[in-house]
CSV table of C-alpha atoms in Angstrom, one decimal:
chain,number,residue,atom,x,y,z
Y,132,MET,CA,-9.9,17.3,-91.6
Y,133,LYS,CA,-12.4,15.2,-89.5
Y,134,LYS,CA,-10.2,15.9,-86.6
Y,135,ASN,CA,-10.4,19.4,-87.1
Y,136,ILE,CA,-14.3,19.1,-87.2
Y,137,LEU,CA,-14.3,17.4,-84.4
Y,138,TYR,CA,-13.0,19.3,-82.0
Y,139,ILE,CA,-14.8,22.4,-83.5
Y,140,ALA,CA,-18.3,20.6,-82.2
Y,141,MET,CA,-16.8,20.2,-79.0
Y,142,ALA,CA,-16.0,23.4,-78.1
Y,143,CYS,CA,-19.1,24.4,-79.7
Y,144,PHE,CA,-21.0,22.0,-77.4
Y,145,ALA,CA,-18.6,23.4,-74.5
Y,146,LEU,CA,-20.0,26.7,-75.2
Y,147,GLY,CA,-23.4,25.4,-75.2
Y,148,PHE,CA,-23.4,24.5,-71.3
Y,149,THR,CA,-21.4,27.5,-70.3
Y,150,ALA,CA,-24.0,30.0,-71.8
Y,151,CYS,CA,-26.7,28.1,-69.2
Y,152,SER,CA,-28.3,30.0,-66.6
Y,153,ASP,CA,-31.1,29.4,-64.3
Y,154,ASP,CA,-31.8,33.2,-64.4
Y,155,PRO,CA,-36.0,33.6,-65.7
Y,156,GLU,CA,-34.8,36.6,-67.1
Y,157,ASP,CA,-31.7,34.6,-69.7
Y,158,ALA,CA,-34.8,32.3,-70.6
Y,159,VAL,CA,-35.7,32.3,-74.3
Y,160,SER,CA,-39.3,31.4,-72.9
Y,161,LYS,CA,-40.5,32.6,-69.6
Y,162,HIS,CA,-42.3,30.5,-67.7
Y,163,VAL,CA,-45.8,31.2,-67.1
Y,164,TYR,CA,-47.3,31.6,-63.7
Y,165,GLY,CA,-50.8,29.8,-63.2
Y,166,PRO,CA,-53.1,31.1,-60.4
Y,167,ASP,CA,-52.0,28.9,-57.8
Y,168,GLU,CA,-47.9,29.8,-58.4
Y,169,ALA,CA,-46.0,32.7,-56.5
Y,170,PRO,CA,-44.2,34.8,-59.6
Y,171,TYR,CA,-40.9,35.8,-59.0
Y,172,LEU,CA,-40.4,39.5,-58.8
Y,173,ARG,CA,-38.0,41.5,-61.3
Y,174,ALA,CA,-35.5,43.5,-60.0
Y,175,ASP,CA,-36.5,46.7,-60.8
Y,176,ALA,CA,-34.7,49.7,-58.4
Y,177,ASN,CA,-36.3,52.5,-60.5
Y,178,ALA,CA,-39.8,50.6,-59.8
Y,179,THR,CA,-39.5,50.6,-56.3
Y,180,ILE,CA,-41.1,53.8,-53.5
Y,181,ALA,CA,-39.7,53.6,-50.1
Y,182,TYR,CA,-42.0,55.4,-47.9
Y,183,THR,CA,-41.6,55.7,-44.0
Y,184,ALA,CA,-45.2,55.6,-42.0
Y,185,GLU,CA,-44.1,57.4,-39.1
Y,186,PHE,CA,-46.6,57.4,-35.6
Y,187,ARG,CA,-46.6,59.4,-32.4
Y,188,GLU,CA,-47.0,57.1,-29.3
Y,189,GLY,CA,-49.8,58.7,-28.0
Y,190,HIS,CA,-51.4,60.7,-30.8
Y,191,ILE,CA,-51.9,58.0,-33.6
Y,192,THR,CA,-53.7,58.7,-36.8
Y,193,PRO,CA,-53.8,56.8,-39.9
Y,194,GLN,CA,-51.1,58.2,-42.7
Y,195,VAL,CA,-52.6,58.5,-46.2
Y,196,ILE,CA,-50.2,58.2,-49.3
Y,197,TYR,CA,-52.0,59.3,-52.4
Y,198,LEU,CA,-50.9,57.4,-55.4
Y,199,LYS,CA,-51.0,60.2,-57.3
Y,200,ASP,CA,-48.1,61.9,-55.8
Y,201,TYR,CA,-46.4,58.8,-57.7
Y,202,ALA,CA,-47.9,59.7,-61.2
Y,203,GLU,CA,-45.1,59.8,-63.4
Y,204,GLN,CA,-43.4,56.8,-61.9
Y,205,ILE,CA,-46.5,54.7,-62.3
Y,206,GLN,CA,-46.7,56.1,-65.8
Y,207,THR,CA,-43.5,55.1,-66.4
Y,208,LYS,CA,-43.1,51.6,-65.4
Y,209,MET,CA,-47.1,50.4,-65.9
Y,210,LYS,CA,-47.7,52.6,-69.1
Y,211,MET,CA,-51.2,53.9,-66.9
Y,212,THR,CA,-52.2,56.9,-65.5
Y,213,VAL,CA,-53.4,56.3,-61.7
Y,214,ASP,CA,-56.5,55.9,-62.6
Y,215,ASP,CA,-56.3,53.3,-65.5
Y,216,MET,CA,-54.4,51.5,-62.3
Y,217,ILE,CA,-57.4,51.5,-59.9
Y,218,ALA,CA,-59.6,50.6,-62.5
Y,219,GLY,CA,-57.5,48.0,-63.2
Y,220,VAL,CA,-57.8,46.6,-59.8
Y,221,GLN,CA,-61.5,46.6,-59.7
Y,222,SER,CA,-61.4,45.0,-63.7
Y,223,GLY,CA,-58.4,42.3,-62.7
Y,224,LYS,CA,-56.4,43.5,-65.2
Y,225,VAL,CA,-54.2,44.8,-62.3
Y,226,VAL,CA,-53.3,43.1,-59.6
Y,227,PHE,CA,-52.3,44.5,-55.7
Y,228,TYR,CA,-50.4,42.0,-53.6
Y,229,ASN,CA,-47.6,41.7,-50.8
Y,230,ILE,CA,-44.3,40.9,-52.2
Y,231,ASN,CA,-41.8,38.6,-50.4
Y,232,THR,CA,-38.1,40.5,-51.1
Y,233,ALA,CA,-36.6,37.8,-48.8
Y,234,ARG,CA,-37.7,34.9,-51.9
Y,235,GLY,CA,-37.6,37.3,-54.5
Y,236,ILE,CA,-41.6,36.6,-55.3
Y,237,TRP,CA,-44.8,38.1,-55.2
Y,238,ASN,CA,-47.0,37.0,-52.6
Y,239,LYS,CA,-50.7,35.8,-53.2
Y,240,THR,CA,-52.3,35.7,-49.9
Y,241,ALA,CA,-55.7,36.6,-49.8
Y,242,PRO,CA,-56.6,40.1,-48.1
Y,243,THR,CA,-56.8,40.3,-44.4
Y,244,LYS,CA,-58.3,43.6,-43.9
Y,245,GLY,CA,-61.3,44.6,-45.9
Y,246,SER,CA,-61.3,44.0,-49.4
Y,247,ASN,CA,-57.8,45.1,-50.6
Y,248,GLY,CA,-55.6,45.0,-47.3
Y,249,TRP,CA,-53.8,42.7,-44.7
Y,250,TRP,CA,-52.7,42.7,-41.3
Y,251,TYR,CA,-49.1,42.9,-40.2
Y,252,THR,CA,-47.3,41.0,-36.8
Y,253,ASP,CA,-44.6,43.2,-36.0
Y,254,GLY,CA,-42.5,41.7,-37.9
Y,255,GLY,CA,-43.9,42.7,-41.0
Y,256,LEU,CA,-45.4,39.1,-41.3
Y,257,ILE,CA,-49.2,38.8,-42.9
Y,258,THR,CA,-51.7,38.2,-39.7
Y,259,ASP,CA,-55.4,38.7,-38.8
Y,260,ALA,CA,-56.6,41.4,-37.1
Y,261,SER,CA,-56.5,39.9,-33.7
Y,262,ASN,CA,-52.4,39.5,-33.7
Y,263,GLY,CA,-52.2,42.6,-36.0
Y,264,ALA,CA,-49.8,45.4,-35.2
Y,265,GLY,CA,-50.5,47.3,-38.5
Y,266,SER,CA,-52.0,47.2,-41.4
Y,267,ILE,CA,-51.7,48.5,-45.2
Y,268,GLU,CA,-54.9,48.8,-47.2
Y,269,LEU,CA,-55.6,50.4,-50.7
Y,270,ASP,CA,-58.5,52.7,-50.7
Y,271,ILE,CA,-60.3,52.8,-53.9
Y,272,ALA,CA,-62.0,55.9,-53.5
Y,273,GLN,CA,-59.0,57.5,-52.0
Y,274,LYS,CA,-56.7,56.3,-54.7
Y,275,ALA,CA,-54.4,55.9,-52.0
Y,276,LEU,CA,-52.7,53.5,-49.3
Y,277,ILE,CA,-53.9,54.0,-45.8
Y,278,VAL,CA,-51.5,52.7,-43.4
Y,279,SER,CA,-52.5,52.3,-40.0
Y,280,VAL,CA,-51.2,51.0,-36.2
Y,281,PRO,CA,-53.7,50.8,-33.2
Y,282,ASP,CA,-54.5,53.5,-31.2
Y,283,ASN,CA,-52.6,52.7,-28.2
Y,284,THR,CA,-49.4,51.0,-29.9
Y,285,SER,CA,-46.5,52.1,-27.9
Y,286,ALA,CA,-43.1,53.8,-28.8
Y,287,GLY,CA,-40.6,50.8,-30.3
Y,288,LEU,CA,-42.8,49.6,-33.0
Y,289,ASN,CA,-41.4,49.3,-36.1
Y,290,PHE,CA,-41.5,46.8,-39.3
Y,291,VAL,CA,-41.2,46.7,-43.1
Y,292,SER,CA,-44.0,45.4,-45.6
Y,293,ASN,CA,-43.9,45.5,-49.4
Y,294,VAL,CA,-46.7,45.8,-51.5
Y,295,GLY,CA,-47.2,46.8,-55.4
Y,296,PHE,CA,-49.2,46.3,-58.3
Y,297,ALA,CA,-48.4,44.8,-61.4
Y,298,ILE,CA,-50.2,44.1,-65.0
Y,299,ASP,CA,-51.4,40.7,-64.9
Y,300,ASN,CA,-50.9,39.8,-68.6
Y,301,GLY,CA,-51.1,36.1,-68.2
Y,302,LYS,CA,-47.3,35.3,-67.8
Y,303,ASP,CA,-45.4,37.7,-65.2
Y,304,TYR,CA,-45.6,40.0,-63.0
Y,305,ASP,CA,-42.9,42.0,-64.8
Y,306,ASP,CA,-44.3,45.8,-65.4
Y,307,TYR,CA,-45.1,46.9,-61.9
Y,308,VAL,CA,-44.8,49.4,-58.8
Y,309,ARG,CA,-43.8,48.7,-55.8
Y,310,PHE,CA,-44.3,50.4,-52.2
Y,311,ASN,CA,-41.1,49.4,-49.6
Y,312,LEU,CA,-43.5,50.8,-46.3
Y,313,GLU,CA,-41.3,51.3,-43.0
Y,314,VAL,CA,-44.1,51.7,-40.4
Y,315,LYS,CA,-42.9,52.6,-37.1
Y,316,VAL,CA,-43.7,54.5,-33.9
Y,317,THR,CA,-42.0,56.9,-31.9
Y,318,ASN,CA,-42.1,59.2,-29.1
Y,319,PRO,CA,-39.1,61.8,-29.1
Y,320,GLY,CA,-41.3,64.0,-27.3
Y,321,LEU,CA,-41.6,62.1,-24.0
Y,322,VAL,CA,-39.9,64.0,-21.1
Y,323,LEU,CA,-39.8,61.9,-18.1
Y,324,VAL,CA,-39.1,63.9,-14.6
Y,325,ASN,CA,-39.3,62.9,-10.7
Y,326,ALA,CA,-40.2,65.6,-9.2
Y,327,THR,CA,-39.8,66.4,-5.3
Y,328,ILE,CA,-42.3,68.8,-4.0
Y,329,PRO,CA,-41.4,70.6,-1.0
Y,330,ALA,CA,-43.4,70.8,2.1
Y,331,GLY,CA,-45.3,73.8,3.0
Y,332,ASP,CA,-48.5,75.0,1.3
Y,333,TYR,CA,-48.4,75.9,-2.4
Y,334,SER,CA,-44.7,74.7,-2.8
Y,335,ALA,CA,-43.8,73.8,-5.8
Y,336,TYR,CA,-41.3,71.8,-8.1
Y,337,THR,CA,-40.0,73.6,-11.2
Y,338,ILE,CA,-39.6,72.4,-14.6
Y,339,ASN,CA,-37.4,75.0,-17.4
Y,340,PHE,CA,-38.2,75.0,-20.9
Y,341,ASN,CA,-34.7,76.0,-21.2
Y,342,ASP,CA,-33.6,72.6,-20.3
Y,343,TYR,CA,-35.3,70.8,-22.9
Y,344,ALA,CA,-34.8,73.1,-25.8
Y,345,SER,CA,-33.8,70.5,-27.9
Y,346,THR,CA,-36.9,68.5,-27.8
Y,347,ILE,CA,-39.1,71.3,-27.7
Y,348,GLU,CA,-38.1,72.6,-30.9
Y,349,THR,CA,-37.7,69.2,-32.4
Y,350,CYS,CA,-41.1,68.3,-31.5
Y,351,THR,CA,-42.8,71.6,-31.9
Y,352,GLY,CA,-41.5,73.3,-34.8
Y,353,MET,CA,-40.5,76.0,-32.9
Y,354,SER,CA,-37.7,78.0,-31.7
Y,355,ILE,CA,-37.5,77.7,-27.5
Y,356,SER,CA,-38.0,81.9,-27.4
Y,357,ASP,CA,-41.1,80.9,-30.1
Y,358,PHE,CA,-42.4,78.3,-27.7
Y,359,ILE,CA,-41.8,80.3,-24.6
Y,360,LYS,CA,-43.4,83.3,-26.0
Y,361,ALA,CA,-46.5,81.1,-26.8
Y,362,CYS,CA,-46.9,79.6,-23.3
Y,363,LYS,CA,-47.5,83.2,-21.7
Y,364,ASP,CA,-50.9,83.2,-23.7
Y,365,MET,CA,-54.1,81.5,-23.3
Y,366,ASP,CA,-55.2,82.1,-26.3
Y,367,GLY,CA,-52.0,81.9,-28.1
Y,368,PRO,CA,-50.8,79.2,-30.3
Y,369,VAL,CA,-49.7,76.4,-27.9
Y,370,ALA,CA,-52.4,74.6,-25.7
Y,371,MET,CA,-51.9,72.7,-22.1
Y,372,TYR,CA,-54.1,68.9,-22.1
Y,373,LEU,CA,-53.7,66.6,-19.4
Y,374,VAL,CA,-53.6,63.2,-20.7
Y,375,ASP,CA,-55.4,60.1,-19.5
Y,376,GLN,CA,-52.4,57.2,-18.3
Y,377,THR,CA,-55.3,54.9,-19.0
Y,378,THR,CA,-56.3,55.6,-22.6
Y,379,GLY,CA,-53.7,58.1,-23.8
Y,380,GLU,CA,-56.5,60.1,-24.7
Y,381,TRP,CA,-56.2,63.8,-24.4
Y,382,ASN,CA,-58.3,65.9,-22.1
Y,383,MET,CA,-59.3,69.1,-24.7
Y,384,THR,CA,-62.5,70.1,-23.0
Y,385,GLY,CA,-60.8,71.3,-19.8
Y,386,GLU,CA,-60.7,74.9,-18.9
Y,387,TYR,CA,-57.5,76.3,-17.3
Y,388,ASN,CA,-58.2,77.0,-13.8
Y,389,VAL,CA,-55.8,78.4,-11.8
Y,390,GLY,CA,-53.7,82.0,-12.2
Y,391,GLY,CA,-50.1,82.7,-13.8
Y,392,SER,CA,-50.7,82.9,-17.6
Y,393,GLY,CA,-53.6,80.5,-17.5
Y,394,ILE,CA,-52.1,77.8,-19.0
Y,395,GLY,CA,-52.4,75.3,-16.2
Y,396,TYR,CA,-55.1,73.4,-14.3
Y,397,TRP,CA,-56.1,72.0,-10.3
Y,398,MET,CA,-56.4,68.2,-10.1
Y,399,ASN,CA,-57.0,66.1,-7.7
Y,400,LEU,CA,-54.4,62.7,-7.0
Y,401,ASN,CA,-55.9,60.5,-9.8
Y,402,GLY,CA,-55.5,63.9,-12.3
Y,403,VAL,CA,-58.9,64.5,-12.8
Y,404,ILE,CA,-59.3,68.9,-12.9
Y,405,THR,CA,-61.2,70.0,-10.2
Y,406,ASP,CA,-61.1,73.2,-8.9
Y,407,TRP,CA,-59.1,74.9,-6.2
Y,408,GLY,CA,-61.2,74.2,-2.7
Y,409,VAL,CA,-63.6,71.8,-3.8
Y,410,GLU,CA,-62.8,68.3,-2.1
Y,411,GLY,CA,-59.6,67.0,-2.9
Y,412,PHE,CA,-58.1,69.4,-4.8
Y,413,ALA,CA,-54.5,68.0,-4.4
Y,414,ILE,CA,-51.7,69.6,-6.9
Y,415,PHE,CA,-51.5,72.1,-10.0
Y,416,ILE,CA,-50.0,72.4,-13.2
Y,417,GLU,CA,-48.9,76.0,-13.9
Y,418,THR,CA,-47.3,77.8,-16.6
Y,419,GLN,CA,-45.7,81.1,-15.3
Y,420,VAL,CA,-46.6,83.9,-16.4
Y,421,ASP,CA,-42.5,85.0,-18.0
Y,422,GLY,CA,-43.4,81.3,-19.9
Y,423,ASP,CA,-39.9,80.5,-19.6
Y,424,THR,CA,-40.9,77.7,-16.8
Y,425,CYS,CA,-43.8,75.4,-15.4
Y,426,ASN,CA,-44.4,74.7,-11.5
Y,427,ILE,CA,-46.5,71.8,-10.4
Y,428,GLY,CA,-47.6,72.7,-6.7
Y,429,ARG,CA,-49.1,71.0,-3.7
Y,430,ALA,CA,-52.2,72.2,-1.9
Y,431,PRO,CA,-52.6,72.5,1.8
Y,432,ASN,CA,-52.7,69.3,3.6
Y,433,ILE,CA,-51.1,67.0,1.5
Y,434,ASP,CA,-49.4,63.7,4.0
Y,435,SER,CA,-45.6,63.7,3.2
Y,436,GLY,CA,-44.4,60.5,1.0
Y,437,THR,CA,-47.9,60.9,-0.8
Y,438,GLU,CA,-47.1,60.1,-4.6
Y,439,THR,CA,-48.7,60.3,-8.0
Y,440,THR,CA,-48.0,60.5,-11.6
Y,441,LEU,CA,-48.8,63.4,-14.1
Y,442,ASP,CA,-49.1,63.2,-18.1
Y,443,PHE,CA,-49.8,66.6,-20.1
Y,444,VAL,CA,-49.0,67.9,-23.0
Y,445,TYR,CA,-47.8,71.3,-25.1
Y,446,ALA,CA,-49.4,71.1,-28.6
Y,447,LEU,CA,-50.0,73.3,-31.1
Y,448,LYS,CA,-53.3,74.0,-31.3
Y,449,GLU,CA,-53.4,74.3,-35.3
Y,450,ASP,CA,-51.5,71.1,-35.7
Y,451,LEU,CA,-51.9,68.7,-32.8
Y,452,SER,CA,-49.2,66.5,-34.4
Y,453,LYS,CA,-46.6,68.6,-32.8
Y,454,PHE,CA,-46.7,68.5,-29.3
Y,455,LEU,CA,-44.3,68.0,-26.3
Y,456,GLU,CA,-45.7,65.4,-23.8
Y,457,PHE,CA,-44.4,65.4,-19.9
Y,458,ARG,CA,-44.8,62.5,-18.0
Y,459,VAL,CA,-44.0,63.4,-14.2
Y,460,LYS,CA,-43.9,61.1,-11.1
Y,461,VAL,CA,-44.5,63.5,-8.3
Y,462,THR,CA,-43.4,62.8,-4.2
Y,463,PHE,CA,-44.6,65.0,-1.8
Y,464,GLU,CA,-41.5,65.5,0.7
């Protein structure tokens, strides 16, 4: 009998060891995290909100993520309205921090942008403004996250950062919502053209819009036929703007001053708008009357071998985020 009792005790002892786990969620009593400790991130796929903030090179404006658009998820995971959550951030009842997904912990690094935001490197690491490739900031007034990158950022930037709201219950951050934010800058509408203009006064190189139909449709949201139709009318929905190659800014105040459809400019060799016959006038961009093509042509007396680069966009007047950009390297024969 004693032998049987001994065997039973040994079996129970062994089972006790196999039941052990280092998973914090399996612990009888969870660790209470102090103010200088980084709480673990409780895995919850349903608490994660994925968002891609995609910017267009040359036309960058901050993107606003309104928290009210995720009110149901916030209510489900934090048992709060958006207003309650924002009020909680202000009172300290709710924290707003970064999340280190590789380590599975919350990152309590103090804000580096304003009182509720951070700058990030192009690898997604927290940094300061001097090294910042992008930023994420909580706008209390708008009840929104503001995602920004510098205006002169080139296409190719792509990083991911995670920020989250969690109830600070004094023990952990288990009740939370997390924003998985991919930040990237692209330029799907940049068309690079090498144009050789034949010798002869007012001769031109022709860009045929039909050759770029797919790009035009993707970037403007218009069919190629609608785009061509729009380019026939200088008062229509599509405008042509010259681009400053140093700053990337669009010249939206210049007036069309060539024939054809009226959508076009005379310029000097530096790409500055000027009038025909004025000293230094050298080159024109002219959308043709049929709307199918754009001609880039020369003034008289331009030396053979002269080179310049033109940068211009066709954009929807009512939605400037929809545009197609031509960057044309011009050589005069």
